[in-house]
Coordinates of C-alpha atoms and ligand atoms in Angstrom, one line a residue:
M1 CA 0.0 0.0 0.0
R2 CA 1.3 3.3 -1.0
L3 CA 0.5 5.9 1.6
S4 CA 0.1 8.6 -1.1
H5 CA -3.0 6.7 -2.1
L6 CA -4.3 6.0 1.3
F7 CA -7.0 7.9 3.1
A8 CA -5.3 8.3 6.5
P9 CA -5.7 11.8 8.0
T10 CA -3.6 12.1 11.1
L11 CA -4.0 14.8 13.7
R12 CA -1.2 16.7 15.2
E13 CA -3.2 17.9 18.2
D14 CA -5.0 15.9 21.0
P15 CA -8.7 16.1 20.2
A16 CA -10.5 17.9 23.1
E17 CA -13.4 15.5 23.4
A18 CA -11.1 12.3 23.9
E19 CA -10.2 11.3 27.5
A20 CA -9.1 7.7 27.1
P21 CA -5.7 7.1 25.4
S22 CA -7.2 4.6 22.9
H23 CA -9.8 7.1 21.9
R24 CA -7.3 10.0 21.7
L25 CA -4.7 7.9 19.6
L26 CA -7.2 6.1 17.3
L27 CA -8.7 9.6 16.4
R28 CA -5.1 11.0 16.0
A29 CA -3.8 8.2 14.1
G30 CA -6.6 8.2 11.6
F31 CA -8.2 5.0 12.5
I32 CA -11.7 6.5 13.3
R33 CA -13.7 9.6 13.0
Q34 CA -16.8 10.6 15.0
V35 CA -20.0 11.0 13.2
A36 CA -22.4 11.5 16.2
S37 CA -22.0 10.8 19.9
G38 CA -20.8 7.2 20.2
I39 CA -21.0 6.5 16.5
Y40 CA -17.8 6.3 14.3
V41 CA -16.5 5.9 10.8
T42 CA -13.9 3.3 10.7
L43 CA -11.3 4.6 8.3
P44 CA -9.0 2.5 6.2
L45 CA -6.4 2.0 8.9
G46 CA -8.8 1.2 11.5
L47 CA -10.6 -1.2 9.3
R48 CA -7.4 -3.0 8.4
S49 CA -6.8 -3.7 12.2
I50 CA -10.5 -4.6 12.7
R51 CA -10.2 -7.1 9.8
K52 CA -7.1 -8.7 11.4
I53 CA -8.9 -9.2 14.6
E54 CA -11.9 -10.7 12.8
R55 CA -9.5 -13.1 10.9
I56 CA -8.1 -14.3 14.2
V57 CA -11.6 -14.6 15.8
R58 CA -12.9 -16.5 12.5
E59 CA -9.9 -19.0 12.4
E60 CA -10.5 -19.9 16.1
M61 CA -14.2 -20.0 15.7
E62 CA -14.0 -22.4 12.7
A63 CA -11.4 -24.5 14.4
S64 CA -13.7 -24.9 17.4
G65 CA -16.5 -26.2 15.1
A66 CA -18.6 -22.9 15.0
Q67 CA -20.1 -22.0 11.6
E68 CA -20.6 -18.5 10.4
L69 CA -24.0 -17.0 9.5
R70 CA -25.3 -13.5 9.3
M71 CA -28.3 -12.4 11.1
P72 CA -30.3 -9.2 10.7
I73 CA -29.6 -6.0 12.7
L74 CA -33.3 -4.7 12.4
L75 CA -35.5 -7.0 14.4
P76 CA -39.1 -7.5 15.3
A77 CA -40.2 -6.8 18.9
E78 CA -42.3 -9.8 19.5
P79 CA -39.7 -12.5 20.5
W80 CA -38.2 -9.8 22.6
K81 CA -41.5 -9.4 24.5
S82 CA -41.7 -13.2 24.8
T83 CA -38.4 -13.3 26.6
G84 CA -39.0 -10.2 28.7
R85 CA -36.1 -8.3 27.3
W86 CA -38.2 -5.7 25.5
E87 CA -38.9 -4.5 29.2
L88 CA -35.6 -5.5 30.7
Y89 CA -33.3 -3.6 28.4
G90 CA -35.2 -0.3 29.1
D91 CA -33.9 2.8 27.6
T92 CA -30.7 1.1 26.2
L93 CA -32.8 -0.6 23.5
F94 CA -32.9 1.3 20.1
R95 CA -36.7 1.0 19.4
L96 CA -38.4 2.1 16.2
T97 CA -41.8 1.6 14.4
D98 CA -42.1 0.7 10.8
R99 CA -44.7 2.2 8.4
H100 CA -47.2 -0.3 9.4
G101 CA -46.9 0.6 13.1
R102 CA -45.1 -2.6 14.0
E103 CA -42.4 -2.3 16.8
M104 CA -38.9 -3.1 15.9
L105 CA -35.5 -2.7 17.5
L106 CA -31.9 -2.5 16.5
G107 CA -30.2 -5.7 17.9
P108 CA -27.9 -5.5 20.8
T109 CA -27.7 -9.2 20.9
Q110 CA -29.4 -12.0 18.9
E111 CA -30.5 -14.7 21.2
E112 CA -34.2 -14.5 20.2
V113 CA -33.4 -14.6 16.4
V114 CA -31.1 -17.6 16.5
T115 CA -33.2 -19.6 19.1
L116 CA -36.2 -19.4 16.8
L117 CA -34.2 -20.1 13.7
V118 CA -32.6 -23.4 15.1
A119 CA -35.8 -24.5 16.6
G120 CA -37.7 -24.0 13.3
D121 CA -35.2 -25.8 11.3
L122 CA -33.6 -28.4 13.6
P123 CA -36.2 -30.4 15.1
S124 CA -34.1 -33.6 15.9
Y125 CA -31.5 -34.5 18.4
R126 CA -29.4 -35.9 15.5
D127 CA -28.8 -32.4 14.3
L128 CA -27.1 -31.4 17.7
P129 CA -24.9 -29.9 18.9
V130 CA -24.9 -26.7 16.8
N131 CA -22.7 -23.8 17.1
L132 CA -23.6 -20.8 15.0
Y133 CA -21.7 -17.5 15.0
Q134 CA -21.7 -14.1 13.3
I135 CA -19.7 -10.9 13.3
E136 CA -22.0 -8.0 13.0
W137 CA -22.6 -4.3 14.3
K138 CA -24.7 -4.1 17.2
Y139 CA -26.6 -1.2 19.1
R140 CA -27.1 0.1 22.5
D141 CA -28.6 3.5 23.3
E142 CA -25.9 4.4 25.9
F143 CA -27.0 7.3 28.2
R144 CA -23.4 8.6 28.0
P145 CA -21.3 7.2 25.1
R146 CA -17.6 7.8 26.0
F147 CA -14.1 6.6 25.4
G148 CA -14.5 6.2 21.6
L149 CA -14.8 2.6 20.6
L150 CA -15.0 1.4 24.4
R151 CA -18.6 2.6 25.0
G152 CA -20.2 3.4 21.8
R153 CA -23.7 3.1 20.7
E154 CA -22.6 1.1 17.7
F155 CA -20.1 -1.6 18.2
L156 CA -18.8 -4.6 16.2
M157 CA -19.2 -8.1 17.9
K158 CA -18.7 -11.6 17.2
D159 CA -21.4 -13.5 18.8
A160 CA -21.8 -17.4 18.9
Y161 CA -24.7 -19.5 20.0
T162 CA -24.5 -23.2 21.1
F163 CA -27.5 -25.6 21.1
D164 CA -27.2 -28.8 22.9
R165 CA -29.3 -31.8 24.0
D166 CA -28.5 -31.7 27.7
E167 CA -26.6 -29.9 30.3
E168 CA -23.5 -32.0 29.8
G169 CA -23.5 -31.1 26.2
M170 CA -23.9 -27.4 27.0
A171 CA -21.0 -27.6 29.4
S172 CA -18.9 -29.2 26.8
S173 CA -19.6 -26.6 24.1
Y174 CA -19.0 -23.9 26.7
D175 CA -15.5 -25.4 27.4
G176 CA -14.9 -25.3 23.7
M177 CA -15.6 -21.6 23.5
F178 CA -13.7 -21.0 26.7
Q179 CA -10.6 -22.5 25.1
A180 CA -11.1 -20.7 21.7
Y181 CA -11.4 -17.5 23.6
R182 CA -8.2 -17.9 25.4
R183 CA -6.4 -18.7 22.0
I184 CA -8.0 -15.7 20.5
F185 CA -6.9 -13.2 23.2
D186 CA -3.5 -14.8 23.5
R187 CA -3.1 -14.3 19.6
C188 CA -4.2 -10.6 20.0
A189 CA -1.5 -10.3 22.5
L190 CA -3.8 -8.9 25.2
S191 CA -3.1 -8.9 28.9
Y192 CA -6.3 -10.2 30.3
V193 CA -7.8 -12.1 33.3
I194 CA -10.6 -14.5 33.1
V195 CA -13.3 -14.0 35.9
E196 CA -16.6 -15.5 37.0
A197 CA -19.1 -12.9 36.3
E198 CA -22.6 -11.6 36.7
P199 CA -24.9 -12.5 33.9
G200 CA -26.5 -9.1 33.6
Q201 CA -29.4 -8.6 31.0
I202 CA -28.4 -11.9 29.1
G203 CA -29.4 -14.0 32.1
G204 CA -28.6 -17.7 32.8
G205 CA -26.1 -19.4 35.2
V206 CA -22.4 -20.0 34.7
N207 CA -20.5 -17.4 32.9
H208 CA -17.0 -16.0 32.5
E209 CA -15.7 -12.6 31.5
F210 CA -12.4 -12.1 29.6
M211 CA -11.2 -8.7 30.9
A212 CA -8.3 -6.8 29.3
R213 CA -6.4 -4.9 32.0
A214 CA -6.7 -1.1 31.4
N215 CA -6.5 2.0 33.5
V216 CA -9.5 3.5 32.0
G217 CA -11.4 0.4 32.1
E218 CA -15.0 0.7 33.6
D219 CA -15.3 -2.9 34.3
L220 CA -13.9 -3.6 37.8
F221 CA -12.8 -6.9 39.1
A222 CA -11.6 -8.2 42.7
E223 CA -8.3 -9.9 42.8
C224 CA -6.8 -11.5 45.9
V225 CA -3.2 -10.4 46.7
N226 CA -2.6 -14.1 47.1
G227 CA -3.6 -14.9 43.6
D228 CA -6.3 -17.5 44.5
Y229 CA -9.4 -15.4 43.7
L230 CA -10.6 -13.3 40.8
A231 CA -14.3 -12.1 40.2
D232 CA -16.2 -9.4 38.5
L233 CA -16.7 -6.8 41.1
K234 CA -20.5 -7.0 40.7
A235 CA -20.4 -10.7 41.4
A236 CA -17.3 -10.8 43.9
T237 CA -18.3 -12.3 47.2
P238 CA -16.2 -11.0 50.2
Q239 CA -15.6 -13.0 53.3
P240 CA -18.2 -11.6 55.8
P241 CA -16.5 -9.6 58.6
V242 CA -15.9 -11.1 61.9
P243 CA -19.0 -10.2 64.1
A244 CA -18.5 -7.5 66.6
G245 CA -18.5 -8.7 70.2
R246 CA -21.8 -7.0 71.1
D247 CA -24.2 -9.3 72.9
G248 CA -27.6 -8.2 71.6
S249 CA -29.0 -7.6 75.0
A250 CA -29.4 -3.8 74.7
P251 CA -33.0 -2.6 75.0
L252 CA -34.7 -1.1 72.0
E253 CA -34.7 2.7 72.6
K254 CA -36.0 5.6 70.6
V255 CA -33.7 8.7 70.2
Y256 CA -34.5 12.2 68.8
T257 CA -32.4 12.8 65.7
P258 CA -33.6 15.9 64.0
N259 CA -32.5 16.5 60.5
A260 CA -30.4 13.3 60.6
T261 CA -31.6 11.5 57.5
T262 CA -28.2 10.1 56.3
I263 CA -25.9 7.5 57.9
D264 CA -23.2 10.2 58.3
A265 CA -25.6 12.6 60.1
V266 CA -26.8 10.0 62.5
S267 CA -23.4 8.6 63.1
S268 CA -21.9 12.1 64.1
L269 CA -25.0 13.0 66.0
L270 CA -24.8 9.8 68.3
G271 CA -21.0 9.6 68.2
M272 CA -21.1 6.0 66.8
P273 CA -19.2 4.7 63.7
G274 CA -21.2 4.0 60.4
E275 CA -20.8 0.2 60.8
R276 CA -23.0 0.3 64.0
M277 CA -25.8 1.6 61.9
L278 CA -28.2 -0.7 60.2
K279 CA -28.9 0.7 56.7
T280 CA -32.3 -0.2 55.4
M281 CA -32.5 0.3 51.6
L282 CA -35.9 -0.1 49.9
Y283 CA -36.6 -1.5 46.4
D284 CA -39.4 -2.3 44.3
A285 CA -39.2 -5.7 42.6
G286 CA -42.2 -6.0 40.2
G287 CA -44.7 -4.5 42.7
T288 CA -43.3 -6.1 45.8
T289 CA -41.4 -4.1 48.4
V290 CA -37.9 -5.4 49.2
A291 CA -35.9 -4.2 52.2
V292 CA -32.2 -4.7 52.1
L293 CA -30.4 -4.5 55.4
L294 CA -26.6 -3.9 55.5
P295 CA -24.0 -2.1 57.8
G296 CA -24.3 1.6 57.5
D297 CA -20.7 2.0 56.0
R298 CA -21.5 -0.4 53.1
E299 CA -23.3 -0.1 49.8
V300 CA -25.8 -2.4 48.1
E301 CA -24.5 -4.2 45.1
E302 CA -27.6 -3.7 42.9
A303 CA -26.5 -6.2 40.3
K304 CA -26.5 -8.9 43.0
L305 CA -30.0 -8.0 44.0
E306 CA -31.2 -8.0 40.5
R307 CA -29.8 -11.5 40.1
L308 CA -31.3 -12.7 43.3
L309 CA -34.9 -11.4 42.3
F310 CA -34.5 -12.2 38.6
P311 CA -36.7 -12.0 36.6
A312 CA -38.6 -9.3 38.5
P313 CA -37.4 -5.8 37.4
V314 CA -35.7 -4.2 40.4
R315 CA -35.6 -0.4 41.1
R316 CA -34.6 1.5 44.1
F317 CA -37.4 3.5 45.8
E318 CA -38.0 6.9 44.3
D319 CA -39.2 9.8 46.6
G320 CA -43.0 9.1 45.9
D321 CA -42.7 5.5 46.8
F322 CA -41.8 6.1 50.5
A323 CA -45.0 7.9 51.4
A324 CA -47.2 5.8 49.1
R325 CA -46.0 2.7 50.9
G326 CA -46.1 4.1 54.4
F327 CA -42.4 4.8 55.0
V328 CA -40.6 7.8 56.3
K329 CA -37.9 8.7 53.9
G330 CA -34.5 9.0 55.9
Y331 CA -35.9 7.2 58.9
V332 CA -36.6 3.7 57.7
G333 CA -35.8 0.7 60.0
P334 CA -36.7 -2.9 59.7
Q335 CA -38.7 -3.1 62.9
G336 CA -42.5 -3.9 62.4
L337 CA -42.3 -4.2 58.5
E338 CA -45.5 -5.8 57.1
D339 CA -45.4 -9.6 56.0
G340 CA -45.6 -8.5 52.5
V341 CA -42.3 -6.8 52.7
T342 CA -39.4 -9.1 51.7
V343 CA -36.6 -8.5 54.2
L344 CA -33.1 -9.5 52.9
A345 CA -29.9 -8.9 55.0
D346 CA -26.3 -9.1 53.8
H347 CA -24.2 -11.8 55.5
A348 CA -22.4 -9.0 57.3
V349 CA -25.5 -8.2 59.4
R350 CA -25.6 -11.9 60.7
G351 CA -24.0 -12.0 64.0
A352 CA -23.8 -8.4 64.8
S353 CA -26.3 -6.8 67.0
D354 CA -27.3 -3.7 68.9
W355 CA -28.0 -1.8 65.8
V356 CA -28.9 1.9 65.5
T357 CA -31.5 2.1 62.8
G358 CA -34.4 4.3 61.6
A359 CA -37.4 4.4 63.9
N360 CA -40.0 4.6 61.1
E361 CA -41.0 8.0 62.4
D362 CA -40.0 11.5 61.5
E363 CA -36.8 12.7 63.2
H364 CA -36.3 9.6 65.2
H365 CA -34.0 6.6 65.2
V366 CA -33.7 3.6 67.6
T367 CA -30.6 2.1 69.3
G368 CA -30.3 -1.5 70.4
A369 CA -32.2 -2.9 67.6
N370 CA -31.8 -6.8 67.5
T371 CA -33.1 -9.7 65.4
P372 CA -35.4 -11.5 65.9
R373 CA -36.6 -9.7 68.9
D374 CA -37.1 -6.4 67.2
F375 CA -37.1 -7.3 63.4
R376 CA -37.1 -10.3 61.0
V377 CA -34.7 -11.3 58.3
D378 CA -36.2 -13.5 55.7
R379 CA -33.0 -14.4 54.1
Y380 CA -29.3 -13.7 54.5
E381 CA -27.6 -13.1 51.1
D382 CA -24.4 -11.7 49.6
L383 CA -25.6 -8.2 48.8
V384 CA -22.8 -5.8 49.6
A385 CA -20.7 -4.0 46.9
L386 CA -17.2 -5.3 47.4
R387 CA -14.6 -2.7 48.2
E388 CA -10.7 -2.6 48.3
G389 CA -9.4 -4.2 51.4
D390 CA -12.3 -6.8 51.8
R391 CA -11.3 -10.3 52.7
C392 CA -10.8 -13.0 50.0
P393 CA -13.5 -15.8 50.3
K394 CA -10.8 -18.4 49.6
C395 CA -8.0 -17.4 51.8
G396 CA -9.0 -14.5 53.8
G397 CA -6.3 -12.3 52.1
E398 CA -6.7 -8.7 51.1
L399 CA -8.8 -8.2 48.0
R400 CA -7.6 -5.4 45.4
V401 CA -9.8 -3.9 42.8
G402 CA -8.6 -3.8 39.3
R403 CA -9.7 -2.0 36.2
S404 CA -10.4 -3.6 32.9
I405 CA -12.3 -3.6 29.7
V406 CA -14.5 -6.6 29.1
V407 CA -13.5 -7.9 25.7
G408 CA -15.4 -11.3 25.8
H409 CA -18.2 -12.8 27.7
I410 CA -19.4 -16.5 27.5
Y411 CA -22.6 -17.9 29.1
Q412 CA -24.3 -21.0 29.9
L413 CA -27.9 -20.0 29.2
G414 CA -29.6 -23.3 29.9
T415 CA -33.3 -22.9 28.9
R416 CA -33.5 -19.1 29.6
Y417 CA -34.4 -18.4 25.9
S418 CA -35.5 -21.9 24.8
E419 CA -38.3 -22.1 27.3
P420 CA -40.1 -18.7 26.7
L421 CA -39.7 -19.0 22.9
E422 CA -40.8 -22.7 23.2
A423 CA -37.7 -23.8 21.3
T424 CA -37.9 -27.7 21.2
F425 CA -36.4 -30.7 19.6
V426 CA -37.4 -34.3 19.5
D427 CA -35.0 -36.5 21.5
E428 CA -33.8 -40.0 20.8
D429 CA -36.6 -41.5 23.0
G430 CA -39.2 -39.4 21.2
S431 CA -39.7 -36.8 24.1
V432 CA -39.8 -33.2 23.1
R433 CA -37.2 -31.2 24.9
L434 CA -35.9 -27.7 25.2
Y435 CA -32.5 -26.8 23.9
Q436 CA -29.7 -26.3 26.4
M437 CA -28.1 -23.1 25.1
G438 CA -24.9 -21.0 25.4
S439 CA -24.2 -17.4 24.2
H440 CA -20.7 -16.3 23.6
G441 CA -19.6 -12.7 22.7
I442 CA -16.4 -10.8 21.7
G443 CA -16.3 -7.1 21.3
I444 CA -14.2 -7.0 18.1
S445 CA -14.1 -3.1 18.0
R446 CA -13.4 -3.2 21.8
V447 CA -10.4 -5.4 21.2
L448 CA -8.9 -2.9 19.0
A449 CA -9.4 -0.1 21.7
A450 CA -8.2 -2.4 24.4
A451 CA -5.0 -3.3 22.6
A452 CA -4.5 0.4 22.1
E453 CA -5.0 1.1 25.9
Q454 CA -2.4 -1.6 26.5
H455 CA 0.1 -0.6 23.9
Y456 CA 1.0 3.1 23.5
D457 CA 3.5 5.7 24.5
E458 CA 3.8 9.6 24.1
A459 CA 4.5 9.4 20.4
G460 CA 1.4 7.2 19.6
L461 CA 0.2 3.7 19.1
R462 CA 2.4 0.5 19.5
L463 CA -0.2 -2.1 18.5
P464 CA 1.1 -5.6 18.3
K465 CA 2.0 -6.8 14.8
V466 CA -1.0 -9.1 14.5
I467 CA -3.3 -6.1 15.1
A468 CA -1.3 -3.2 13.6
P469 CA -2.7 -2.0 10.2
F470 CA 0.5 -2.8 8.6
A471 CA 3.4 -4.9 9.9
A472 CA 6.1 -2.6 8.5
V473 CA 6.5 0.8 6.7
V474 CA 9.2 1.9 4.2
I475 CA 9.8 5.5 4.7
V476 CA 11.1 7.6 1.7
A477 CA 13.1 10.3 3.6
N478 CA 14.0 12.3 0.5
R479 CA 11.4 12.1 -2.2
D480 CA 13.4 14.3 -4.6
H481 CA 16.4 11.9 -4.5
E482 CA 16.2 9.3 -7.3
G483 CA 18.5 6.8 -5.6
V484 CA 16.4 7.0 -2.4
V485 CA 13.1 6.6 -4.2
A486 CA 14.5 3.6 -6.2
E487 CA 16.0 1.8 -3.2
A488 CA 12.8 2.4 -1.1
E489 CA 10.6 1.0 -3.9
R490 CA 12.9 -2.1 -4.3
I491 CA 12.7 -2.8 -0.5
Y492 CA 9.0 -2.2 -0.5
R493 CA 8.5 -4.7 -3.3
E494 CA 10.8 -7.3 -2.0
L495 CA 8.9 -7.2 1.3
A496 CA 5.6 -7.4 -0.3
E497 CA 6.9 -10.4 -2.3
R498 CA 7.9 -12.0 0.9
G499 CA 4.4 -11.7 2.2
V500 CA 5.0 -8.9 4.6
D501 CA 2.0 -6.6 5.1
V502 CA 4.0 -3.5 4.3
A503 CA 3.2 0.3 3.5
L504 CA 5.4 2.7 1.5
D505 CA 5.5 6.2 2.8
D506 CA 5.8 8.1 -0.6
R507 CA 3.8 11.1 0.4
E508 CA 4.8 14.6 -0.4
E509 CA 5.7 15.3 3.3
T510 CA 8.8 16.1 5.0
A511 CA 10.8 13.4 6.6
G512 CA 9.9 14.6 10.1
V513 CA 6.2 14.4 9.3
K514 CA 6.6 10.9 8.0
F515 CA 8.7 9.8 11.2
A516 CA 6.0 11.3 13.5
D517 CA 3.2 9.7 11.7
A518 CA 5.0 6.3 11.6
D519 CA 5.3 6.3 15.5
L520 CA 1.8 7.7 15.8
I521 CA 0.3 5.0 13.7
G522 CA 2.7 2.5 15.3
Y523 CA 4.1 0.4 12.4
P524 CA 5.8 -2.4 14.4
V525 CA 9.0 -2.0 12.1
Q526 CA 10.0 1.0 10.3
V527 CA 12.7 1.3 7.6
V528 CA 14.0 4.6 6.7
V529 CA 15.8 5.1 3.2
G530 CA 17.5 8.4 3.1
K531 CA 20.2 10.3 1.2
R532 CA 23.0 9.6 3.6
G533 CA 22.1 6.0 4.0
V534 CA 21.9 5.4 0.3
A535 CA 25.3 7.0 -0.1
A536 CA 26.7 4.7 2.6
G537 CA 24.8 1.7 1.3
T538 CA 22.6 1.3 4.4
A539 CA 18.9 1.6 5.5
D540 CA 17.9 2.4 9.1
L541 CA 15.5 0.1 10.9
K542 CA 13.6 0.8 14.0
L543 CA 11.5 -1.5 16.2
R544 CA 8.5 0.6 17.3
A545 CA 7.9 -1.3 20.6
G546 CA 11.2 -0.8 22.2
G547 CA 12.6 2.0 20.0
E548 CA 15.8 -0.1 19.1
R549 CA 17.5 1.2 16.0
T550 CA 19.8 -0.9 13.7
Q551 CA 21.2 -0.4 10.2
A552 CA 21.2 -3.1 7.4
P553 CA 23.0 -3.1 4.0
L554 CA 20.4 -1.9 1.5
A555 CA 20.8 -5.2 -0.3
D556 CA 19.8 -7.2 2.8
A557 CA 17.3 -4.7 4.1
A558 CA 14.2 -6.7 3.3
Q559 CA 15.7 -9.8 5.1
A560 CA 16.5 -7.6 8.1
V561 CA 12.9 -6.4 8.3
V562 CA 11.6 -9.9 8.3
D563 CA 14.0 -10.9 11.0
L564 CA 13.3 -7.9 13.1
L565 CA 9.5 -8.7 12.6
E566 CA 10.1 -12.1 14.2
T567 CA 11.2 -10.3 17.3
A568 CA 8.5 -7.6 17.4
P569 CA 5.7 -8.0 19.9
Ligands
ZN601 ZN1 -7.3 -15.3 48.4

């Protein structure tokens, strides 16, 4: 590829709107351009990188027995209503209506389409297992798109769906995908961790996330300092704290707490630490009131609550809910709650006693609240949001919180979709059974952004050679010098003949601009052919990753590039 013919506009200055390094550098290096918030054009350089990631993904998918198909982006609402996701997705779903008034959506994922497809066409156990995948653009109406390709409203994904006869088969298909994902992310040279995760809006049971470590990552995970525990923060279960030595004999007493509607205010008014307060958080779960009890210095992990109460939609009480259901906002306590209220308590509440909590009366709290004397707990569950310094559930060691970008997520869905969609097959014994399914995604455009987050410096991108748009560039330092042009052209041709994915920078730009662009775009190996070198019979070679420079005789330059590429990350 001659860069004089390539549409690759680079920017000298950092774009003001870009906070994340990947966003800033992919814009500057001419990989992407924004069209609207969270929506980007993928420019030729960006598309070359995307295609390389796609190729790795396709090779590993095919090797694991998956078959490619292509499903529509524009989808009918009906199947989404059957599975409850038309509601569950809420405002993140792009909804539209066709000219006949039919409700439709832009697909954020394709379980409904593929389940009905397979059930309609594969009615026998003999056809199973099946693993179908596609690489397609997907849509989410993000409230606040940011970080470029990391959280856009349009994103490229590989999604695979597995169909099996039974749970054993599903687990085996899952394992196949698990291994394929490891190979894919290893080949993409990403630094990543694999964690047990929270199923979110996909639903189902066992699932793992492949998380690329990144400072800007919005997906947090908990990691034990002793290396024996890793989990998505939203699913991480800390070891419950050792109960405080209070005996639970304190009497229940009402105290006057004017204007103390927060844990901090009560805590300072009564001179007691936040962890002595019993926080009572109220939620609506499909019309039922749910009270969540936890120590005052902790927060509820709402993803855990949603999972626990699935499929009921869960929302925290809004101002109007308190009075409407007989609660005093800011002074809620678990004493005397009606039988219709579900009372859940975090494990941290078990064993502690003599709580300070709301008196269910304006401007009053109580001290010495104890269960079961003063309030009931229907179930103890893991409900706290884990925080740095919590104890590892395996060894009791300290947990640290790491940041990452989720680049892959695999799920064992069971019958989460086949049941509501009545997707069945006839088994060997003639019985009609539901498919055991799996759903497996990779964010292709995110892999590019994650690779950029992991590989850059002040000068620009340092993408690994398997992802970089070109493996090497030959820079014509003096375009007006015949010998330079002839040597550069020859090296470029030789490299192309040897199968190296090479670019020739033959643009009418100064050498300085070409060097800066070469670092910004991040060609893993750079060859500079200039006047002085040609006179001396040498070319200058540079490895982008470490910045090491070497010289090679002009005649051997192509071979030297091939050798250097071997060592490039
Ligand atoms: Zn541990």
